[in-house]
Coordinates of C-alpha atoms in Angstrom, one line a residue:
E1 CA -5.6 40.2 -98.2
V2 CA -4.7 37.5 -95.7
Q3 CA -2.8 38.8 -92.7
L4 CA -1.6 37.1 -89.6
V5 CA 0.1 39.5 -87.1
E6 CA 1.9 38.2 -84.1
S7 CA 2.7 40.1 -80.9
G8 CA 3.8 39.5 -77.4
G9 CA 7.3 38.2 -77.8
G10 CA 10.2 39.6 -75.8
L11 CA 13.0 38.8 -73.4
V12 CA 12.1 36.8 -70.2
Q13 CA 14.1 34.9 -67.6
A14 CA 13.9 31.2 -67.4
G15 CA 10.8 30.2 -65.4
G16 CA 8.9 33.2 -66.6
S17 CA 5.8 33.6 -68.8
L18 CA 4.7 35.3 -72.0
R19 CA 1.5 35.4 -73.9
L20 CA 1.7 35.6 -77.7
T21 CA -1.3 37.0 -79.6
C22 CA -2.1 36.5 -83.3
S23 CA -4.7 38.7 -85.0
A24 CA -5.9 37.2 -88.3
S25 CA -7.8 38.9 -91.1
G26 CA -8.7 38.4 -94.8
F27 CA -10.0 34.8 -94.4
R28 CA -12.6 32.9 -92.6
F29 CA -11.1 32.0 -89.3
D30 CA -13.3 29.0 -88.9
D31 CA -12.2 27.5 -92.3
Y32 CA -8.7 26.8 -91.0
S33 CA -6.9 25.1 -88.2
I34 CA -4.9 27.7 -86.3
G35 CA -1.7 27.3 -84.5
W36 CA 1.9 28.2 -83.8
F37 CA 5.2 27.0 -85.0
R38 CA 8.7 28.2 -84.2
Q39 CA 11.8 28.4 -86.3
T40 CA 15.4 29.7 -85.9
F41 CA 17.7 30.6 -88.7
G42 CA 19.1 27.5 -90.5
K43 CA 16.6 25.1 -89.0
G44 CA 13.3 23.7 -90.1
P45 CA 10.0 24.7 -88.6
E46 CA 8.8 23.0 -85.4
G47 CA 5.1 22.8 -84.8
V48 CA 4.4 23.9 -81.3
S49 CA 0.6 23.9 -81.0
C50 CA -2.6 24.0 -83.0
I51 CA -6.3 23.8 -82.6
N52 CA -8.6 22.2 -85.2
S53 CA -11.6 24.5 -85.9
G54 CA -13.7 21.6 -86.9
D55 CA -13.5 19.0 -84.1
G56 CA -11.6 21.0 -81.5
T57 CA -8.5 18.7 -81.5
I58 CA -5.6 20.4 -79.8
Y59 CA -2.0 19.5 -80.4
Y60 CA 1.1 20.3 -78.3
S61 CA 4.6 19.2 -79.1
D62 CA 6.2 17.1 -76.5
S63 CA 8.7 19.9 -75.7
V64 CA 6.0 22.3 -74.6
K65 CA 3.2 20.0 -73.3
G66 CA 2.1 21.0 -69.8
R67 CA 3.7 24.5 -70.1
F68 CA 2.0 26.1 -73.1
T69 CA -1.7 26.6 -73.7
I70 CA -3.4 27.6 -76.9
S71 CA -6.7 29.3 -77.1
T72 CA -8.8 31.2 -79.6
D73 CA -11.4 34.0 -79.7
N74 CA -13.2 33.3 -82.9
A75 CA -15.3 36.5 -82.5
K76 CA -12.0 38.5 -82.7
N77 CA -10.2 36.2 -85.1
T78 CA -7.5 35.9 -82.6
V79 CA -5.4 33.1 -81.3
Y80 CA -3.3 33.1 -78.2
L81 CA -0.3 31.1 -76.9
Q82 CA 0.2 31.3 -73.1
M83 CA 3.7 30.2 -72.4
N84 CA 4.6 29.3 -68.8
D85 CA 7.8 28.0 -67.2
L86 CA 9.8 29.1 -70.2
K87 CA 13.2 27.6 -70.8
P88 CA 16.3 28.8 -72.7
E89 CA 15.6 26.2 -75.3
D90 CA 12.3 27.9 -76.0
T91 CA 14.2 30.8 -77.5
N92 CA 13.0 31.1 -81.1
V93 CA 10.9 33.1 -83.5
Y94 CA 7.3 32.1 -83.1
F95 CA 4.9 32.2 -86.1
C96 CA 1.2 32.1 -86.2
V97 CA -0.1 29.8 -88.9
A98 CA -3.4 29.0 -90.6
A99 CA -3.3 25.4 -91.7
E100 CA -5.3 22.8 -93.5
D101 CA -5.4 20.5 -90.5
C102 CA -4.5 20.0 -86.9
T103 CA -4.3 16.4 -85.7
P104 CA -2.9 14.6 -82.6
S105 CA 0.3 14.3 -84.8
G106 CA 0.6 18.1 -85.4
I107 CA 0.1 20.8 -88.0
S108 CA -0.2 19.9 -91.7
G109 CA -0.7 21.9 -94.8
M110 CA 0.5 25.3 -93.6
D111 CA -1.2 27.8 -95.9
Y112 CA -0.6 31.2 -94.3
W113 CA 1.7 32.5 -91.6
G114 CA 2.8 35.8 -90.2
E115 CA 6.2 37.5 -89.9
G116 CA 6.8 36.1 -86.4
T117 CA 7.7 37.4 -83.0
L118 CA 10.9 36.7 -81.2
V119 CA 11.0 35.0 -77.8
T120 CA 14.2 35.1 -75.9
V121 CA 14.6 33.2 -72.7
S122 CA 17.7 33.9 -70.6
S123 CA 19.2 31.4 -68.2

């Protein structure tokens, strides 16, 4: 059974930091590009960051570039998202995703995702 379990969300003041963790199981981690998207109720998903397991391409959306850092620990089937200098507009539910591809344009072919973790940034 494929599982992606996110953790690390919470309430933080603007300018603060959080690190999200996603533990994956039930599939070969190396067979997918892994990343994060965020989504609030009534809106479509916004790709935040991803890393291509094949060529190592890393993508960040313009809204988080320079503040967020994605990393993986393939031995643990885990992906992290370090979020610094958080802003109120970063408030969202963040989902970990296993996708077909990660390119300089973003995430494509989202195959599996978790239940999400809520990040709330107060002003």
